[in-house]
Amino acid sequence: MKVLVTGATGFIGSHLVDKLLEKNYSVIATIRKTSNLQWLVNKPIQLIEASLNDKAKLIDIVKDVDYVYNVAGVIAAKSYEDFLKANRDGTKNLIEAVYESNPNIKRFVHISSQAAAGPATSLDNPVKESDECHPITSYGKSKKEGEDVVLSFKNKMPITIIRPPSVYGPRDPAIRDIFRIGKMGLGPLMGFNDKYVSLIHCFDLVRGIIMAGESEKAKGEIYFITSKEFYSWLQIMEVLKQALGKKLFIKIRFPQPLVLAAGSISEFFGKFSKKPPVFDKEKAIDFIQDYWICSPEKAKNDFGFESQIDLQSGFNETARWYIENKWI
């Protein structure tokens, strides 16, 4: 089976490529001139330079593939329009290219985000796929727009949408700063009340993505690929402490207004930089939510997915990788 993976040079995309190769898929990956190919070097894949803005080239690329896994997107941008260009318009070009040149494809799998659905209202009510979406940031709204594009093809070709929660594991640049701060013996906590998140190790996530892509029951459906447990940040800090072998670990609580102010300041100075800041006011809004949790039940019921890597084992492995690769 021939598979196209977009976003293959990134954290999740590169692990997805590894898993597809392990399952003996023939993999094509789109790259850009500026792409860092560090995770794809010496792997038996076909690399094609192409932009999701170039629909004509995409039509030629997708005409004989069996699966498309669309992982490409942006998590930081300077404006909502920039988010839409990547997370909606790029998706639109790709799925239109598939429909025009390869409508009998086995599956178009689109990787979205829990941010498209928004946070849960309480610990007893994790977000479910059937719930109405309430994205709270420009990123989340743009991911929801991308989902809507894919869903508009639901009756024309087989599609599946995946919404991961927070993801961690080797190669992840986003959570590295938490490990870096933890290595200093510090555990940052946002606000003065417990906050809960769903987490998934990257190995579990890519396994679930492929299971969904191969499942007949998953056609036309949306899934959270997520952990069974919901974790408080206090639990996460304790797991981080153990993973880094720290005996002394000082937990520091930051008042929510201070988190929001820091996000605003970072956003202001980011206006003078070529690249958008990773942390801005909207990211700060994300951080202060009480319940970034979602339900794993639909994926379990429809195609038997369950997370296998517990948080302590996953953090232990991630910490080892960061240290061995001198990331922290």
C-alpha positions as MATLAB code, in Angstrom:
seq = 'MKVLVTGATGFIGSHLVDKLLEKNYSVIATIRKTSNLQWLVNKPIQLIEASLNDKAKLIDIVKDVDYVYNVAGVIAAKSYEDFLKANRDGTKNLIEAVYESNPNIKRFVHISSQAAAGPATSLDNPVKESDECHPITSYGKSKKEGEDVVLSFKNKMPITIIRPPSVYGPRDPAIRDIFRIGKMGLGPLMGFNDKYVSLIHCFDLVRGIIMAGESEKAKGEIYFITSKEFYSWLQIMEVLKQALGKKLFIKIRFPQPLVLAAGSISEFFGKFSKKPPVFDKEKAIDFIQDYWICSPEKAKNDFGFESQIDLQSGFNETARWYIENKWI';
ca = [
       0.000    0.000    0.000;
       1.259    3.459   -0.912;
       0.794    6.250    1.623;
       1.303   10.010    1.399;
       2.227   11.746    4.657;
       2.231   15.534    4.892;
       4.047   17.118    7.827;
       6.400   14.123    7.859;
       9.392   16.143    9.057;
       7.653   17.156   12.279;
       7.277   15.493   15.667;
       4.085   13.497   15.061;
       4.558   13.106   11.306;
       8.023   11.573   11.625;
       6.815    9.011   14.162;
       3.875    8.200   11.889;
       6.318    7.561    9.027;
       8.319    5.206   11.268;
       5.208    3.228   12.204;
       3.992    3.006    8.599;
       7.396    1.696    7.506;
       7.284   -0.835   10.332;
       3.968   -2.031    8.880;
       5.549   -2.304    5.405;
       3.708    0.588    3.806;
       5.390    2.399    0.907;
       5.711    6.003    2.108;
       5.796    9.275    0.188;
       6.476   12.449    2.175;
       6.000   16.031    1.047;
       8.759   18.401    2.124;
       9.653   22.065    1.629;
      12.959   23.648    0.639;
      13.417   24.752    4.233;
      12.441   21.413    5.813;
      14.766   19.858    8.365;
      15.067   16.226    7.299;
      16.816   15.003   10.459;
      14.135   12.408   11.308;
      13.841   11.095    7.728;
      17.495   10.583    6.848;
      18.407    7.123    5.517;
      14.814    5.882    5.611;
      13.272    4.084    2.606;
      10.779    6.804    1.704;
      10.172    8.981   -1.336;
      10.619   12.695   -0.643;
       8.776   15.154   -2.902;
       9.177   18.902   -2.607;
       5.674   20.348   -2.639;
       3.571   22.982   -0.928;
      -0.033   22.482    0.150;
      -0.647   25.794   -1.610;
       0.238   24.201   -4.958;
      -2.877   22.232   -5.825;
      -1.695   21.349   -9.344;
       1.389   19.581   -8.010;
      -0.646   17.868   -5.313;
      -2.971   16.431   -7.951;
      -0.016   14.678   -9.564;
       1.355   13.418   -6.232;
      -1.876   11.884   -4.882;
      -3.186   10.274   -8.071;
      -2.033    6.731   -7.226;
      -1.744    6.630   -3.420;
      -3.928    4.358   -1.298;
      -3.932    6.520    1.828;
      -3.291   10.152    2.713;
      -2.346   11.093    6.269;
      -2.535   14.882    6.488;
      -0.433   15.865    9.505;
       0.794   19.228    8.152;
      -0.283   22.417    9.889;
       0.931   25.249   12.083;
       0.614   25.659   15.855;
       1.957   29.222   15.985;
       1.131   32.149   13.694;
       1.018   35.930   13.841;
      -2.604   36.230   12.722;
      -5.801   34.248   12.319;
      -5.403   34.582    8.552;
      -2.011   32.850    8.771;
      -3.551   30.033   10.814;
      -6.331   29.646    8.230;
      -3.902   29.593    5.324;
      -2.116   26.577    6.769;
      -4.781   24.718    8.730;
      -7.801   25.287    6.474;
      -6.674   26.331    3.009;
      -3.799   23.841    2.759;
      -6.173   21.062    3.813;
      -8.706   22.238    1.227;
      -6.149   22.113   -1.582;
      -5.011   18.639   -0.583;
      -8.420   17.013   -0.247;
      -9.664   18.660   -3.440;
      -6.595   17.286   -5.222;
      -7.383   13.805   -3.917;
     -11.045   14.052   -4.923;
     -10.200   15.262   -8.421;
      -7.488   12.705   -9.213;
      -8.049    9.798   -6.817;
     -11.658    9.710   -5.516;
     -11.473    5.947   -4.866;
      -8.702    6.347   -2.309;
      -8.961    3.946    0.613;
      -8.858    6.751    3.198;
      -8.060   10.419    3.730;
      -7.019   10.769    7.381;
      -6.849   14.318    8.699;
      -4.981   15.090   11.922;
      -6.765   17.881   13.765;
      -6.536   18.729   17.488;
      -8.560   18.730   20.675;
      -8.246   22.512   20.371;
     -10.888   22.310   17.611;
     -13.387   20.993   20.161;
     -12.335   23.166   23.082;
     -11.934   22.300   26.763;
     -14.375   20.267   28.862;
     -16.698   21.841   31.398;
     -15.857   19.533   34.310;
     -13.833   16.489   35.325;
     -16.951   14.342   35.044;
     -17.710   15.469   31.492;
     -14.721   14.972   29.187;
     -15.289   16.249   25.676;
     -16.857   13.663   23.348;
     -16.857   13.614   19.564;
     -20.617   14.223   19.502;
     -20.356   17.417   21.577;
     -20.723   20.824   19.988;
     -17.347   22.410   19.356;
     -16.269   25.511   21.277;
     -12.701   26.368   20.231;
     -11.294   29.194   22.348;
      -8.240   30.290   20.326;
      -7.400   31.239   16.745;
      -5.447   27.993   16.437;
      -8.415   25.935   17.626;
     -10.827   27.799   15.359;
      -8.562   27.269   12.352;
      -8.318   23.535   13.100;
     -12.122   23.386   13.297;
     -12.293   25.150    9.909;
      -9.960   22.489    8.531;
     -12.208   19.766    9.940;
     -15.240   21.372    8.294;
     -13.490   21.262    4.927;
     -12.751   17.553    5.331;
     -16.291   16.805    6.544;
     -17.710   18.473    3.423;
     -16.253   15.517    1.474;
     -17.754   12.917    3.830;
     -20.298   11.709    1.258;
     -17.862   11.854   -1.657;
     -14.871    9.872   -0.390;
     -13.788    7.962    2.747;
     -12.444   10.385    5.354;
     -11.478   10.104    9.034;
     -10.574   12.933   11.421;
      -8.289   12.479   14.434;
      -8.192   14.913   17.353;
      -5.148   14.285   19.551;
      -4.967   15.898   22.998;
      -1.563   17.038   24.293;
       1.135   14.756   22.871;
       4.578   14.032   24.323;
       7.555   11.817   23.613;
      10.962   11.750   21.875;
      11.530   14.507   19.268;
       8.902   16.793   20.826;
      10.198   20.380   20.966;
       7.051   21.755   22.642;
       7.202   19.939   25.984;
      11.007   20.122   26.139;
      10.911   23.378   28.137;
       8.924   21.675   30.923;
      11.613   18.982   31.154;
      14.332   21.627   30.991;
      12.777   23.530   33.893;
      12.220   20.253   35.724;
      15.897   19.389   35.372;
      16.561   22.580   37.361;
      14.389   21.143   40.155;
      11.400   23.381   39.433;
       7.815   22.387   38.701;
       5.651   25.193   37.235;
       1.907   25.135   37.956;
      -0.647   27.508   36.429;
      -3.089   29.034   38.913;
      -3.986   27.895   42.414;
      -6.530   25.174   41.582;
      -5.991   21.718   40.118;
      -6.079   21.561   36.337;
      -6.493   18.343   34.380;
      -5.331   17.270   30.925;
      -5.524   14.275   28.646;
      -2.109   13.148   27.415;
      -0.955   10.627   24.832;
       2.515    9.281   24.078;
       3.502    9.762   20.438;
       3.932    5.995   19.923;
       0.384    5.353   21.133;
      -0.952    8.208   19.010;
       0.512    7.063   15.696;
      -0.608    3.505   16.384;
      -4.142    4.815   16.952;
      -4.031    7.004   13.843;
      -3.190    3.998   11.661;
      -5.806    1.831   13.379;
      -8.409    4.477   12.550;
      -7.172    4.747    8.968;
      -7.469    0.987    8.485;
     -10.854    0.600   10.224;
     -13.952    0.349    8.044;
     -16.065    1.581   10.936;
     -14.014    4.782   11.136;
     -15.084    6.012    7.701;
     -16.711    9.428    7.982;
     -15.993    9.653   11.706;
     -14.075   11.860   14.165;
     -12.010   10.378   17.020;
     -10.080   11.457   20.061;
      -6.988    9.248   20.268;
      -6.215    9.746   23.925;
      -5.216    8.292   27.258;
      -7.592    6.442   29.536;
      -6.634    8.653   32.478;
      -6.970   12.360   33.104;
      -3.895   13.821   34.779;
      -3.677   16.737   37.168;
      -0.648   18.993   36.801;
       0.348   18.031   40.331;
       0.496   14.390   39.173;
       2.441   15.381   36.074;
       5.008   17.274   38.127;
       5.472   14.267   40.422;
       5.953   11.977   37.399;
       8.420   14.483   35.929;
      10.333   14.546   39.226;
      10.712   10.761   39.134;
      11.648   10.718   35.442;
      14.464   13.197   36.021;
      15.622   11.532   39.250;
      15.151   14.688   41.308;
      14.947   14.399   45.092;
      14.315   18.107   45.610;
      11.563   19.496   43.409;
      10.081   22.912   44.102;
       6.573   23.417   42.751;
       5.876   27.038   41.837;
       2.347   28.285   41.261;
       1.929   31.192   38.871;
      -1.256   33.307   39.306;
      -3.445   33.174   36.208;
      -3.296   36.978   35.637;
       0.494   36.711   35.597;
       0.343   33.903   33.001;
      -1.940   36.029   30.804;
       0.298   39.076   31.227;
       3.384   37.041   30.259;
       1.561   35.806   27.169;
       0.644   39.356   26.166;
       4.221   40.582   26.620;
       5.623   37.677   24.594;
       3.054   38.361   21.867;
       3.995   42.069   21.752;
       7.700   41.411   21.313;
       6.894   38.650   18.843;
       5.568   41.304   16.460;
       9.158   42.416   15.882;
      10.377   38.920   15.048;
      10.167   37.067   11.740;
       8.809   33.978   13.469;
       5.634   34.014   15.590;
       6.173   33.468   19.324;
       5.457   29.955   20.585;
       3.947   31.464   23.757;
       1.448   34.301   23.341;
      -1.790   35.511   24.924;
      -3.895   32.776   23.314;
      -1.465   30.076   24.420;
      -1.716   31.544   27.918;
      -5.511   31.228   27.685;
      -4.992   27.558   26.809;
      -2.752   27.064   29.845;
      -5.240   28.411   32.394;
      -8.156   26.161   31.384;
      -9.214   23.715   34.086;
     -10.162   20.705   31.952;
      -8.344   19.914   28.724;
      -9.741   16.393   28.824;
     -11.445   14.200   26.212;
     -13.045   10.772   26.141;
     -11.259    7.680   24.727;
     -14.460    5.600   24.523;
     -15.439    6.017   20.871;
     -12.046    4.876   19.530;
     -12.082    1.952   21.946;
     -15.584    0.891   20.922;
     -15.154    1.343   17.165;
     -11.711   -0.168   16.534;
     -10.323   -1.301   19.872;
      -7.789    1.445   20.522;
      -6.459    1.809   24.062;
      -3.337    3.663   25.164;
      -0.593    1.269   26.289;
       2.168    3.539   27.603;
       1.605    4.766   31.162;
       2.688    8.294   32.014;
       5.656    7.354   34.198;
       7.130    4.991   31.595;
       6.511    7.545   28.858;
       8.115   10.392   30.797;
      11.080    8.179   31.750;
      11.704    7.386   28.080;
      11.213   11.009   26.998;
      13.630   12.285   29.667;
      16.261    9.737   28.582;
      15.881   10.797   24.963;
      16.173   14.506   25.765;
      19.306   13.902   27.847;
      20.951   11.525   25.358;
      20.326   13.985   22.506;
      21.419   16.972   24.623;
      18.038   18.674   24.337;
      18.007   19.389   28.070;
];
